[in-house]
């Protein structure tokens, strides 16, 4: 309930709302009830929409959290059932495996090489081994192995409970662009206060009464403060989030939409991102004399290690689908696979003989069990053809712990060769990203030759530039930075190195994204400006990401980027309309002060014009988002909107001031008619800008845009005709019957001004296009 009250308070008690209500109260005090009612209704409607949107966001956020929330594997009556974390009870037995985030505090009752990262609670990222009887804590991550545990604390009673309660509380976060808009609103609010003081002083010494002063101050304040701009951006982002979710791209933060527009470097993993999430066992091959080991021996040893250490990952499943563990086996020790070790091991009694076996990346296993040149050539040839290779080694040392086996103490006995094909649509995805100026880097734990082969197949530029993680580790800081800037392929890298590479890309001025799915990607995903996780990936990676690809396909990212780009373009379009309204309004106010004339508008006139200038266009561009011809850069927001529209808005303000002055001088006894025609002149320029903004921002005028503009024009005609055609509405807005003859002295100026604005809009559009072409070159 407190969250709901906070939302209502935040929307009704903002400085803008308070100022408007104070002005409305002042108008009531001087018996100007209609104008007070007008501005009060407008701000109440805006605030109500804001409250509804936030409440809706709270509800949708909760639904999205539930949708992407990880599940606990509950052991119930001998079966494994997936349940939500909040469904667990003390005493429940749960299964845990690599990639899981612990759902509760629990005591380990069975461990198979279980290793955890407790940095969430302790700040230390080192791998901690857990044995039977050890306590594991909620919010920690399983790095390796698997096991079973009995729940001893849940929810608020866990050590992470207090933190979780804070995180669960809904708190809307403004995107960087929204934050900039919010700051502009605050700045303009203070600007409105300064203008109000100026109006009060000038009008007071000009002999105007309190009623005129208050009405002018209110009109100027409503004109200057873009109270609807933040709401418009929120609406567009909310609609955009729903459209992205329909495109199987789930943004966990609104800022992710902006991040997609800013992206200029994307780091991707190989397995599950560039390649399919299906791995198949191509074959196994024994090394050395057939009398020592046969292919079937190697297959059964590989199956034993996969069964005991893989935790059900795709590599383990591929091996177990084609091979079975040896019979009469008793496992004595297990070392689970981890991204840091790049290998896994098992010590077991097989048919009465103790065997110590290790399987993993050839570069790492070969340190324990060296290979000859002929074997190394085989390993390289397989990798060069895009195959994934795991090497097996056996050790005569049956007493030393698996983690402590000495280099050179083992014998290489065979290899497991796996195929992981390129994912469908990856070539087109890579081509789209690179055509949009996005540089792609591949950061993988796999063999460099395999990664290079896949990168080349995918069409990634410069796949020949590759470096190993162990080579990176030997470099100085400057050398590391130079390598990060130079190489395309980073192979056999460790999780910490992934994070360090992302940090370097960011330091070099690149807005960096990271796509991953494993627990070893979590650090890098969290560090990246845009973290993209697969829905089927490790819960830890989903939890820290900004975007989740619901169909587990890297190929859905371009659609997300296109939609995000449309949303950002729509925000720019709406911002241009708001800035035009503000600048021309201030120009008109200052011009009337200089020529010693009263401001022509009352608050209800401002409300009438805002319907055409901002309200209807906002609805139009929300329902029919514009299609940009180029990538929108939020960093250029002020340059592409405020600077571009300023000269056009100044022309509007000066022209409206001129027509107001000339008609007032030539028709001194028609003040009400002059005010009406001044409102219509300003409205005409506002409607005209809706058509100019597409030229100014270089927007594609497709069928959807043409349909939107036609609907807008029809709406303008219908609303304007109704407002002036019906006497009660005309009186409601304080208008007279339009008298076009009053405008004849200024018609030529209006036409010239419109042509000048068209030329300025066209020049701004050409400049924008030229900048984009220059960037591509």
XYZ file of C-alpha atoms in Angstrom:
777
model
C 0.000 0.000 0.000
C 2.886 2.336 0.788
C 4.215 1.964 -2.761
C 0.865 3.075 -4.184
C 0.758 6.127 -1.914
C 4.319 7.040 -2.975
C 3.257 6.926 -6.629
C 0.254 9.186 -6.011
C 2.319 11.600 -3.914
C 5.104 11.778 -6.498
C 2.681 12.711 -9.290
C 0.472 15.150 -7.358
C 3.091 16.924 -5.268
C 5.801 17.671 -7.845
C 6.993 21.326 -8.005
C 5.288 21.819 -11.376
C 1.906 20.585 -10.165
C 2.128 22.625 -6.954
C 2.942 25.842 -8.886
C 0.051 25.304 -11.322
C -2.400 24.651 -8.475
C -1.206 27.779 -6.644
C -1.824 29.835 -9.792
C -5.255 28.232 -10.178
C -6.003 29.134 -6.548
C -4.979 32.731 -7.218
C -7.333 32.873 -10.220
C -10.167 31.537 -8.074
C -9.393 34.244 -5.515
C -9.868 36.964 -8.165
C -13.046 35.177 -9.421
C -11.583 33.995 -12.757
C -13.193 30.591 -12.300
C -13.158 29.364 -15.891
C -9.424 29.931 -16.387
C -8.720 28.366 -12.994
C -10.836 25.375 -13.961
C -9.044 25.039 -17.307
C -5.491 24.811 -15.990
C -6.561 22.667 -13.019
C -8.297 20.105 -15.232
C -5.304 19.891 -17.569
C -2.795 19.293 -14.767
C -5.140 16.833 -13.003
C -5.609 14.862 -16.227
C -1.837 14.772 -16.817
C -1.179 13.703 -13.223
C -3.921 11.066 -13.372
C -2.463 9.593 -16.555
C 0.954 9.609 -14.885
C -0.418 7.775 -11.832
C -2.223 5.219 -14.000
C 0.927 4.616 -16.055
C 3.070 4.126 -12.957
C 0.543 1.772 -11.355
C 0.369 -0.111 -14.623
C 4.167 -0.168 -14.791
C 4.278 -1.571 -11.266
C 1.851 -4.330 -12.214
C 3.578 -5.124 -15.519
C 6.992 -5.074 -13.814
C 5.766 -7.630 -11.318
C 4.432 -9.819 -14.134
C 7.718 -9.566 -16.017
C 9.649 -10.413 -12.846
C 7.534 -13.536 -12.414
C 7.955 -14.392 -16.087
C 11.734 -14.248 -16.010
C 12.145 -15.349 -12.397
C 14.276 -18.465 -11.869
C 12.673 -21.576 -10.410
C 13.831 -23.825 -7.599
C 14.052 -27.591 -8.237
C 12.104 -29.167 -5.397
C 12.526 -32.869 -4.582
C 9.015 -34.101 -3.849
C 8.005 -37.781 -3.533
C 11.011 -38.834 -5.549
C 10.241 -36.415 -8.380
C 11.757 -33.042 -9.283
C 9.213 -30.202 -9.410
C 10.022 -26.610 -10.419
C 8.504 -24.056 -8.028
C 8.828 -20.348 -7.339
C 11.226 -19.259 -4.617
C 8.336 -18.040 -2.477
C 6.774 -21.522 -2.516
C 9.672 -23.133 -0.660
C 9.291 -24.199 2.966
C 11.794 -24.963 5.691
C 12.780 -28.617 5.465
C 12.273 -28.893 1.687
C 14.991 -30.654 -0.284
C 16.201 -28.889 -3.415
C 18.545 -29.768 -6.256
C 21.166 -27.177 -7.243
C 23.524 -27.104 -10.222
C 25.959 -24.844 -12.067
C 24.396 -21.515 -13.054
C 21.754 -21.543 -10.307
C 21.180 -18.706 -7.904
C 20.419 -20.168 -4.465
C 16.721 -19.633 -3.604
C 17.143 -19.977 0.164
C 19.635 -20.627 2.929
C 20.205 -24.393 3.001
C 22.445 -27.167 4.317
C 24.201 -29.365 1.752
C 23.182 -33.026 1.989
C 24.954 -34.184 -1.180
C 27.781 -32.515 -3.095
C 29.276 -33.401 -6.467
C 32.107 -30.921 -6.832
C 29.845 -28.104 -5.633
C 31.522 -24.661 -5.790
C 29.842 -21.319 -5.068
C 30.495 -17.633 -5.592
C 29.393 -15.749 -2.459
C 30.432 -12.276 -3.634
C 26.831 -11.072 -3.436
C 27.110 -11.286 0.363
C 30.836 -11.282 1.132
C 32.309 -9.171 -1.677
C 34.843 -11.943 -2.389
C 34.483 -13.455 -5.864
C 36.688 -16.506 -5.232
C 35.229 -19.984 -5.815
C 34.312 -21.672 -2.508
C 33.996 -25.454 -2.365
C 31.004 -26.829 -0.472
C 30.895 -30.290 1.087
C 28.176 -32.324 2.783
C 26.971 -30.506 5.894
C 28.103 -27.030 4.751
C 25.618 -24.147 4.706
C 24.894 -22.403 1.414
C 23.267 -18.960 1.385
C 20.447 -17.447 -0.651
C 21.501 -15.110 -3.503
C 24.855 -16.878 -3.992
C 25.676 -18.469 -7.347
C 26.707 -22.028 -8.196
C 29.896 -21.870 -10.270
C 30.495 -25.591 -10.669
C 29.142 -28.968 -9.778
C 25.763 -29.972 -8.478
C 24.172 -31.287 -5.345
C 21.201 -31.427 -3.043
C 20.442 -29.294 0.013
C 17.811 -28.970 2.744
C 16.210 -25.526 3.207
C 16.890 -23.969 6.622
C 15.705 -20.368 6.049
C 13.505 -18.621 3.500
C 12.522 -15.080 2.499
C 13.244 -12.347 5.018
C 14.843 -14.835 7.390
C 17.746 -15.537 5.045
C 20.950 -13.528 5.297
C 20.079 -11.883 2.001
C 16.481 -11.218 3.104
C 16.911 -7.581 4.060
C 18.597 -6.804 0.736
C 15.860 -8.629 -1.173
C 13.129 -6.629 0.542
C 14.736 -3.385 -0.599
C 15.132 -4.686 -4.142
C 11.518 -5.847 -4.329
C 10.126 -2.387 -3.630
C 9.034 -0.743 -6.840
C 10.931 2.374 -7.701
C 10.608 3.781 -11.221
C 13.936 4.636 -12.813
C 14.177 7.427 -15.337
C 16.195 6.637 -18.427
C 19.168 8.978 -19.123
C 17.087 10.807 -21.731
C 14.105 11.108 -19.371
C 16.463 12.380 -16.687
C 17.703 15.060 -19.085
C 14.100 16.011 -19.864
C 13.281 16.103 -16.150
C 16.202 18.457 -15.533
C 15.017 20.649 -18.396
C 11.547 20.767 -16.824
C 13.048 21.898 -13.521
C 15.162 24.506 -15.306
C 12.132 25.772 -17.223
C 10.057 25.809 -14.037
C 12.539 28.231 -12.497
C 12.552 30.108 -15.807
C 8.780 30.411 -15.552
C 9.192 31.908 -12.066
C 11.617 34.518 -13.437
C 9.205 35.318 -16.282
C 6.365 35.605 -13.775
C 8.321 38.174 -11.768
C 9.136 40.057 -14.975
C 5.453 40.076 -15.995
C 4.361 41.219 -12.537
C 6.840 44.120 -12.510
C 6.267 45.282 -16.099
C 2.470 44.944 -16.003
C 2.237 46.571 -12.577
C 4.133 49.672 -13.715
C 2.069 49.688 -16.918
C -1.057 50.122 -14.789
C -2.661 46.685 -15.377
C -4.853 45.208 -12.661
C -4.220 42.044 -10.637
C -6.577 39.918 -12.757
C -4.706 40.634 -15.996
C -1.346 40.095 -14.288
C -2.411 36.723 -12.834
C -3.944 35.514 -16.120
C -0.815 36.502 -18.046
C 1.482 34.813 -15.509
C -0.620 31.647 -15.641
C -0.673 31.591 -19.459
C 3.102 32.110 -19.622
C 3.769 29.408 -16.974
C 1.600 26.829 -18.758
C 3.320 27.698 -22.057
C 6.878 27.527 -20.743
C 6.729 24.382 -18.588
C 6.563 21.201 -20.740
C 4.662 19.240 -18.104
C 3.486 16.712 -20.711
C 6.895 15.953 -22.270
C 8.020 13.542 -19.563
C 4.605 11.877 -19.673
C 4.854 11.575 -23.474
C 8.287 9.938 -23.241
C 6.978 7.546 -20.577
C 4.012 6.611 -22.751
C 6.254 5.964 -25.743
C 8.673 3.861 -23.693
C 5.787 1.897 -22.152
C 4.244 1.179 -25.553
C 7.703 0.355 -26.881
C 8.340 -2.123 -24.080
C 5.146 -3.980 -24.949
C 6.075 -4.075 -28.644
C 9.559 -5.323 -27.783
C 8.097 -8.087 -25.614
C 5.897 -9.103 -28.565
C 9.093 -9.303 -30.645
C 10.539 -11.703 -28.016
C 12.845 -9.028 -26.577
C 12.045 -8.393 -22.920
C 13.545 -5.140 -21.537
C 14.041 -5.428 -17.769
C 14.787 -1.690 -17.598
C 13.358 1.155 -19.689
C 16.906 2.462 -20.101
C 17.641 -0.620 -22.220
C 15.661 0.941 -25.086
C 17.999 3.937 -25.091
C 20.999 1.639 -24.683
C 20.086 -0.208 -27.887
C 20.151 3.108 -29.726
C 23.586 3.987 -28.306
C 25.202 0.579 -28.902
C 28.371 0.708 -31.011
C 30.296 -2.349 -29.764
C 28.786 -5.756 -29.049
C 30.710 -8.553 -27.348
C 29.232 -11.987 -27.978
C 29.869 -15.464 -26.709
C 30.232 -18.212 -29.322
C 28.289 -21.141 -27.904
C 24.559 -20.485 -27.772
C 24.889 -17.039 -29.360
C 26.619 -17.367 -32.731
C 26.084 -21.118 -32.708
C 22.962 -23.128 -32.054
C 22.142 -24.215 -28.518
C 22.161 -27.796 -29.838
C 25.478 -29.655 -29.594
C 25.925 -33.076 -31.175
C 28.619 -35.683 -30.600
C 30.486 -36.073 -33.886
C 32.767 -38.928 -32.756
C 35.337 -40.006 -30.194
C 38.898 -41.029 -30.967
C 41.430 -42.880 -28.864
C 45.098 -41.891 -28.913
C 48.010 -44.296 -29.024
C 47.873 -48.081 -29.240
C 44.432 -49.637 -29.671
C 45.435 -52.278 -27.128
C 45.558 -49.565 -24.473
C 42.328 -47.704 -25.165
C 39.544 -48.211 -27.699
C 37.086 -45.622 -28.948
C 34.391 -47.277 -26.842
C 36.598 -46.916 -23.738
C 36.999 -43.196 -24.420
C 33.253 -42.797 -25.007
C 32.359 -44.509 -21.724
C 34.943 -42.493 -19.754
C 33.606 -39.270 -21.307
C 30.057 -40.298 -20.402
C 31.100 -40.982 -16.800
C 32.702 -37.557 -16.432
C 29.749 -35.845 -18.156
C 27.255 -37.662 -15.915
C 29.054 -36.726 -12.711
C 30.244 -33.192 -13.477
C 28.339 -31.457 -16.291
C 25.259 -30.525 -14.255
C 23.059 -31.176 -17.296
C 24.716 -28.591 -19.571
C 24.409 -28.926 -23.361
C 27.864 -30.473 -23.768
C 27.133 -33.107 -21.145
C 23.759 -33.882 -22.689
C 25.318 -34.304 -26.140
C 27.838 -36.853 -24.821
C 25.277 -38.771 -22.747
C 22.913 -38.960 -25.720
C 25.459 -41.118 -27.582
C 27.486 -42.838 -24.856
C 26.934 -44.582 -21.523
C 29.041 -44.748 -18.383
C 30.902 -47.995 -17.616
C 29.052 -50.531 -15.457
C 30.219 -51.596 -11.995
C 31.406 -48.070 -11.198
C 31.777 -46.460 -7.780
C 32.643 -42.745 -7.819
C 35.277 -41.777 -5.251
C 35.919 -38.095 -6.043
C 34.473 -35.492 -8.358
C 35.884 -32.206 -9.663
C 33.120 -30.350 -11.485
C 33.721 -28.306 -14.599
C 34.206 -24.576 -14.090
C 34.957 -21.751 -16.492
C 38.148 -20.972 -14.600
C 39.577 -24.519 -14.854
C 38.205 -25.396 -18.301
C 38.152 -29.055 -17.277
C 36.396 -31.582 -15.061
C 37.562 -34.804 -13.438
C 36.398 -38.031 -11.810
C 38.164 -40.634 -9.691
C 36.246 -43.908 -9.663
C 36.507 -47.605 -9.042
C 35.646 -49.193 -12.395
C 35.425 -52.982 -12.469
C 37.660 -53.175 -9.400
C 40.314 -50.802 -10.769
C 40.731 -47.211 -9.573
C 40.952 -44.744 -12.455
C 41.673 -41.025 -12.267
C 40.259 -39.282 -15.347
C 40.220 -35.699 -16.563
C 38.362 -34.121 -19.528
C 38.400 -30.562 -20.820
C 39.920 -28.010 -23.160
C 43.046 -29.468 -24.828
C 45.139 -26.365 -24.021
C 44.491 -26.857 -20.302
C 44.439 -30.647 -20.054
C 47.662 -30.901 -22.091
C 49.508 -29.114 -19.292
C 48.690 -32.072 -17.057
C 49.056 -34.633 -19.847
C 51.379 -33.446 -22.662
C 50.710 -34.506 -26.269
C 53.092 -35.173 -29.149
C 53.215 -33.159 -32.370
C 51.085 -35.608 -34.320
C 48.306 -35.502 -31.721
C 48.509 -31.715 -31.486
C 48.125 -31.491 -35.263
C 44.947 -33.581 -35.046
C 43.565 -31.338 -32.333
C 44.322 -28.222 -34.392
C 42.811 -29.690 -37.580
C 39.538 -30.471 -35.825
C 39.382 -26.974 -34.358
C 40.242 -25.380 -37.728
C 37.126 -27.039 -39.157
C 34.906 -25.473 -36.532
C 34.596 -28.565 -34.349
C 34.682 -28.396 -30.571
C 37.246 -30.712 -29.005
C 37.540 -32.058 -25.465
C 40.631 -34.044 -24.528
C 40.713 -36.930 -22.040
C 43.659 -37.816 -19.834
C 44.301 -40.572 -17.277
C 46.592 -40.405 -14.241
C 48.387 -43.144 -12.361
C 48.316 -40.971 -9.227
C 45.204 -42.190 -7.397
C 45.817 -40.408 -4.098
C 46.417 -36.701 -4.860
C 43.238 -34.602 -4.950
C 42.024 -33.955 -8.476
C 42.552 -30.213 -8.099
C 46.162 -30.753 -7.045
C 47.385 -33.121 -9.784
C 50.803 -32.060 -11.040
C 51.601 -30.827 -14.536
C 52.985 -33.596 -16.768
C 51.732 -36.394 -14.502
C 49.022 -37.685 -16.839
C 48.674 -39.400 -20.197
C 46.492 -38.114 -23.035
C 44.202 -41.002 -23.972
C 41.662 -39.607 -26.426
C 39.379 -36.851 -27.638
C 35.670 -36.143 -27.812
C 34.735 -34.239 -30.971
C 31.522 -32.208 -30.903
C 29.712 -30.212 -33.555
C 27.995 -26.917 -32.770
C 26.569 -25.434 -35.982
C 26.024 -21.782 -36.775
C 22.642 -20.552 -35.560
C 20.053 -19.889 -38.273
C 19.861 -16.187 -39.142
C 23.187 -15.249 -37.529
C 24.773 -14.182 -40.837
C 21.933 -11.714 -41.476
C 22.078 -10.498 -37.857
C 25.815 -9.859 -37.994
C 25.442 -8.084 -41.344
C 22.692 -5.826 -39.920
C 24.689 -4.935 -36.813
C 27.866 -4.149 -38.738
C 25.908 -2.087 -41.286
C 24.594 -0.038 -38.341
C 28.149 0.759 -37.245
C 28.256 -1.827 -34.437
C 31.673 -3.435 -33.981
C 31.496 -7.112 -32.969
C 33.968 -8.822 -30.640
C 33.809 -12.532 -29.810
C 34.717 -13.415 -26.232
C 34.698 -17.168 -25.749
C 36.075 -19.912 -23.569
C 36.482 -22.132 -26.631
C 39.479 -23.000 -28.801
C 40.725 -20.016 -30.865
C 40.675 -21.979 -34.138
C 37.076 -23.081 -33.544
C 35.999 -19.550 -32.664
C 37.756 -18.088 -35.700
C 36.044 -20.605 -37.978
C 32.591 -19.758 -36.584
C 33.283 -15.999 -36.666
C 34.339 -16.229 -40.307
C 31.215 -18.236 -41.160
C 29.059 -15.622 -39.413
C 30.624 -12.817 -41.448
C 32.305 -11.013 -38.540
C 35.009 -8.645 -39.771
C 38.693 -9.466 -39.098
C 38.296 -12.969 -37.566
C 42.008 -13.559 -38.146
C 42.838 -11.232 -35.253
C 42.735 -13.644 -32.309
C 44.410 -13.871 -28.913
C 44.296 -16.371 -26.050
C 43.265 -15.636 -22.489
C 46.610 -16.859 -21.128
C 48.405 -14.428 -23.437
C 46.186 -11.623 -22.176
C 47.063 -12.555 -18.592
C 50.754 -12.065 -19.309
C 50.335 -8.529 -20.651
C 50.909 -5.267 -18.800
C 47.979 -2.872 -18.386
C 48.922 -0.801 -21.447
C 49.570 -3.920 -23.534
C 46.237 -5.392 -22.429
C 44.414 -2.206 -23.445
C 46.146 -2.220 -26.831
C 45.219 -5.894 -27.342
C 41.576 -5.217 -26.417
C 41.478 -2.443 -29.018
C 43.212 -4.538 -31.694
C 41.882 -8.091 -31.591
C 38.476 -9.401 -32.680
C 38.589 -12.902 -31.191
C 39.350 -13.480 -27.507
C 39.522 -17.238 -26.918
C 40.000 -19.394 -23.816
C 39.244 -16.378 -21.645
C 38.261 -16.589 -17.977
C 35.161 -14.896 -16.477
C 37.277 -12.166 -14.849
C 38.963 -11.467 -18.185
C 35.575 -11.063 -19.853
C 34.672 -8.382 -17.333
C 38.054 -6.697 -17.780
C 37.638 -6.633 -21.576
C 34.178 -5.071 -21.275
C 35.641 -2.437 -18.951
C 38.363 -1.632 -21.481
C 35.875 -1.308 -24.353
C 33.936 1.188 -22.240
C 37.065 3.137 -21.326
C 37.911 3.492 -25.017
C 34.666 5.392 -25.537
C 32.567 2.524 -26.878
C 28.998 2.057 -25.662
C 29.328 -1.657 -25.031
C 26.817 -4.483 -25.096
C 27.385 -8.078 -24.018
C 25.416 -11.155 -25.069
C 25.768 -14.271 -22.938
C 23.912 -17.108 -21.273
C 26.202 -18.805 -18.772
C 27.088 -18.073 -15.172
C 30.594 -17.288 -16.449
C 29.062 -14.378 -18.412
C 27.307 -12.805 -15.400
C 30.170 -10.482 -14.418
C 30.556 -9.182 -17.961
C 26.784 -8.809 -18.440
C 26.527 -6.752 -15.277
C 29.487 -4.562 -16.267
C 28.279 -3.896 -19.826
C 26.248 -0.823 -20.755
C 23.701 -3.235 -22.250
C 23.580 -6.769 -20.863
C 21.674 -9.232 -23.072
C 20.864 -12.689 -21.678
C 19.163 -15.744 -23.120
C 15.913 -16.787 -21.443
C 17.142 -20.392 -21.254
C 20.490 -19.284 -19.816
C 21.718 -19.407 -16.239
C 19.415 -17.635 -13.737
C 22.387 -15.567 -12.551
C 22.922 -14.182 -16.060
C 19.237 -13.329 -16.469
C 19.109 -11.569 -13.124
C 21.854 -9.047 -13.987
C 20.910 -8.418 -17.632
C 19.088 -5.413 -19.095
C 17.396 -7.416 -21.848
C 16.279 -11.041 -22.026
C 15.868 -12.697 -25.444
C 12.756 -14.769 -24.827
C 13.253 -17.046 -27.837
C 16.912 -17.639 -26.877
C 18.009 -16.297 -30.240
C 20.658 -13.679 -30.880
C 18.839 -13.057 -34.172
C 15.958 -11.259 -32.394
C 18.292 -8.427 -31.307
C 18.061 -6.503 -34.641
C 14.277 -6.353 -34.321
C 14.710 -4.986 -30.801
C 17.170 -2.381 -32.062
C 14.799 -1.313 -34.858
C 11.881 -0.931 -32.460
C 14.073 0.878 -29.938
C 15.239 3.226 -32.681
C 11.621 3.976 -33.611
C 10.776 4.785 -29.998
C 13.736 7.142 -29.663
C 12.767 8.849 -32.934
C 9.196 9.326 -31.665
C 10.510 10.934 -28.460
C 12.638 13.321 -30.542
C 9.622 14.232 -32.693
C 7.433 14.968 -29.662
C 10.261 16.922 -27.989
C 10.583 19.157 -31.078
C 6.884 20.039 -30.812
C 7.195 20.881 -27.101
C 10.336 22.960 -27.603
C 8.658 24.845 -30.448
C 5.692 25.665 -28.196
C 7.971 26.906 -25.394
C 10.357 28.997 -27.508
C 7.668 30.658 -29.591
C 5.604 31.344 -26.436
C 8.520 33.030 -24.671
C 9.401 34.975 -27.824
C 5.815 36.223 -28.123
C 5.726 37.195 -24.438
C 8.997 39.161 -24.615
C 7.944 40.790 -27.877
C 4.644 41.998 -26.387
C 6.497 43.395 -23.368
C 8.909 45.279 -25.666
C 6.093 46.825 -27.721
C 4.096 47.558 -24.558
C 1.145 45.286 -25.355
C -0.670 42.731 -23.208
C -0.100 39.028 -23.833
C -2.845 37.946 -26.287
C -3.723 34.619 -24.672
C -5.721 33.589 -21.635
C -5.100 30.181 -19.978
C -8.000 28.591 -21.864
C -6.430 29.695 -25.185
C -3.212 27.913 -24.226
C -5.212 24.765 -23.447
C -6.933 24.979 -26.854
C -3.632 25.352 -28.733
C -1.926 22.564 -26.779
C -4.568 20.143 -28.095
C -3.238 20.685 -31.635
C 0.405 21.458 -30.875
C 1.291 18.596 -28.510
C -1.623 16.421 -27.307
C -2.900 15.099 -30.650
C 0.597 14.721 -32.203
C 1.742 12.779 -29.110
C -1.146 10.345 -29.516
C -0.459 10.115 -33.248
C 3.232 9.297 -32.914
C 2.547 6.883 -30.040
C 0.084 4.874 -32.136
C 2.083 5.275 -35.362
C 5.792 5.495 -34.417
C 7.924 7.172 -37.116
C 10.437 5.150 -39.098
C 13.911 6.749 -38.934
C 16.338 6.535 -41.836
C 19.338 6.323 -39.495
C 20.260 5.243 -35.967
C 19.142 7.733 -33.350
C 21.869 8.860 -30.987
C 20.392 9.960 -27.614
C 23.642 11.813 -26.898
C 22.724 14.197 -29.744
C 19.204 14.713 -28.379
C 19.566 18.435 -27.622
C 21.475 19.105 -30.843
C 18.957 17.291 -33.070
C 15.869 18.719 -31.353
C 16.358 21.959 -29.430
C 19.034 23.507 -31.654
C 17.261 22.439 -34.845
C 13.840 23.806 -33.884
C 15.008 27.034 -32.195
C 15.241 29.209 -35.378
C 11.890 27.854 -36.595
C 10.266 28.602 -33.224
C 11.763 32.112 -33.167
C 10.244 32.779 -36.587
C 6.863 31.573 -35.293
C 7.086 33.809 -32.229
C 8.143 36.906 -34.180
C 5.523 36.320 -36.899
C 2.680 35.788 -34.407
C 3.808 38.909 -32.491
C 3.863 40.888 -35.762
C 0.357 39.811 -36.815
C -0.937 40.502 -33.296
C 0.589 44.003 -33.349
C -0.594 44.904 -36.870
C -4.165 43.682 -36.341
C -4.354 45.446 -32.959
C -3.160 48.723 -34.494
C -5.381 48.533 -37.570
C -8.468 47.210 -35.752
C -8.292 48.826 -32.295
C -11.924 48.135 -31.385
C -11.792 44.395 -32.022
C -9.624 43.065 -29.155
C -11.541 39.760 -28.773
C -11.450 39.074 -32.526
C -7.740 39.957 -32.659
C -7.020 37.514 -29.826
C -8.998 34.784 -31.627
C -7.115 35.293 -34.904
C -3.793 35.396 -33.030
C -4.638 32.008 -31.498
C -5.534 30.625 -34.943
C -2.294 31.970 -36.463
C -0.188 30.312 -33.759
C -2.209 27.086 -34.122
C -1.615 27.130 -37.885
C 2.155 27.292 -37.327
C 1.917 24.471 -34.775
C 0.014 22.226 -37.200
C 2.474 23.160 -39.955
C 5.376 22.048 -37.724
C 3.836 18.560 -37.361
C 4.443 18.188 -41.108
C 7.845 19.904 -41.026
C 9.271 17.756 -38.214
C 9.557 14.718 -40.501
C 11.736 16.744 -42.884
C 13.744 18.236 -40.020
C 14.591 14.861 -38.428
C 14.926 12.979 -41.739
C 12.055 10.596 -40.964
C 10.804 8.106 -43.551
C 7.340 9.150 -44.716
C 5.918 5.671 -45.361
C 2.282 4.602 -45.649
C 1.909 4.470 -41.874
C 3.255 8.021 -41.493
C 0.991 9.317 -44.261
C -2.004 7.636 -42.631
C -1.064 9.113 -39.252
C -0.718 12.639 -40.640
C -4.021 12.326 -42.499
C -5.796 11.237 -39.297
C -4.168 14.118 -37.446
C -5.276 16.633 -40.086
C -8.840 15.303 -40.020
C -8.837 15.502 -36.215
C -7.613 19.104 -36.378
C -10.391 20.052 -38.781
C -13.085 18.288 -36.729
C -11.978 19.708 -33.361
C -11.439 23.238 -34.747
C -14.772 23.204 -36.599
C -16.561 22.047 -33.463
C -14.815 24.587 -31.235
C -15.767 27.520 -33.463
C -18.986 26.144 -34.976
C -20.880 25.568 -31.746
C -21.643 28.712 -29.786
C -21.325 27.124 -26.340
C -17.846 25.740 -27.185
C -16.824 29.070 -28.686
C -17.842 30.821 -25.481
C -16.216 28.059 -23.454
C -12.828 28.856 -25.032
C -13.509 32.616 -25.008
C -13.399 32.916 -28.825
C -15.279 35.004 -31.349
C -16.348 33.946 -34.820
C -13.114 33.889 -36.896
C -12.637 37.002 -39.052
C -10.022 36.272 -41.714
C -10.093 39.852 -43.021
C -8.271 40.947 -39.875
C -5.184 39.049 -40.990
C -4.739 40.632 -44.430
C -1.966 43.022 -43.320
C 0.149 40.115 -42.117
C -0.652 37.366 -44.645
C 2.469 38.048 -46.732
C 4.636 37.853 -43.599
C 2.993 34.559 -42.576
C 3.671 33.059 -46.038
C 7.302 34.225 -46.041
C 7.773 32.899 -42.507
C 6.321 29.492 -43.510
C 8.686 29.273 -46.506
C 11.659 30.213 -44.312
C 10.694 27.522 -41.808
C 10.432 24.933 -44.600
C 13.919 25.894 -45.805
C 15.355 25.658 -42.266
C 13.706 22.262 -41.690
C 15.073 20.971 -44.997
C 18.553 22.234 -44.167
C 18.428 20.555 -40.729
C 17.371 17.271 -42.367
C 20.166 17.438 -44.945
C 22.704 18.229 -42.230
C 21.518 15.213 -40.241
C 21.817 12.978 -43.311
C 25.294 14.316 -44.085
C 26.453 13.613 -40.514
C 25.213 10.015 -40.758
C 26.932 9.501 -44.120
C 30.163 10.932 -42.718
C 30.012 8.528 -39.728
C 29.594 5.524 -42.040
C 32.588 6.635 -44.109
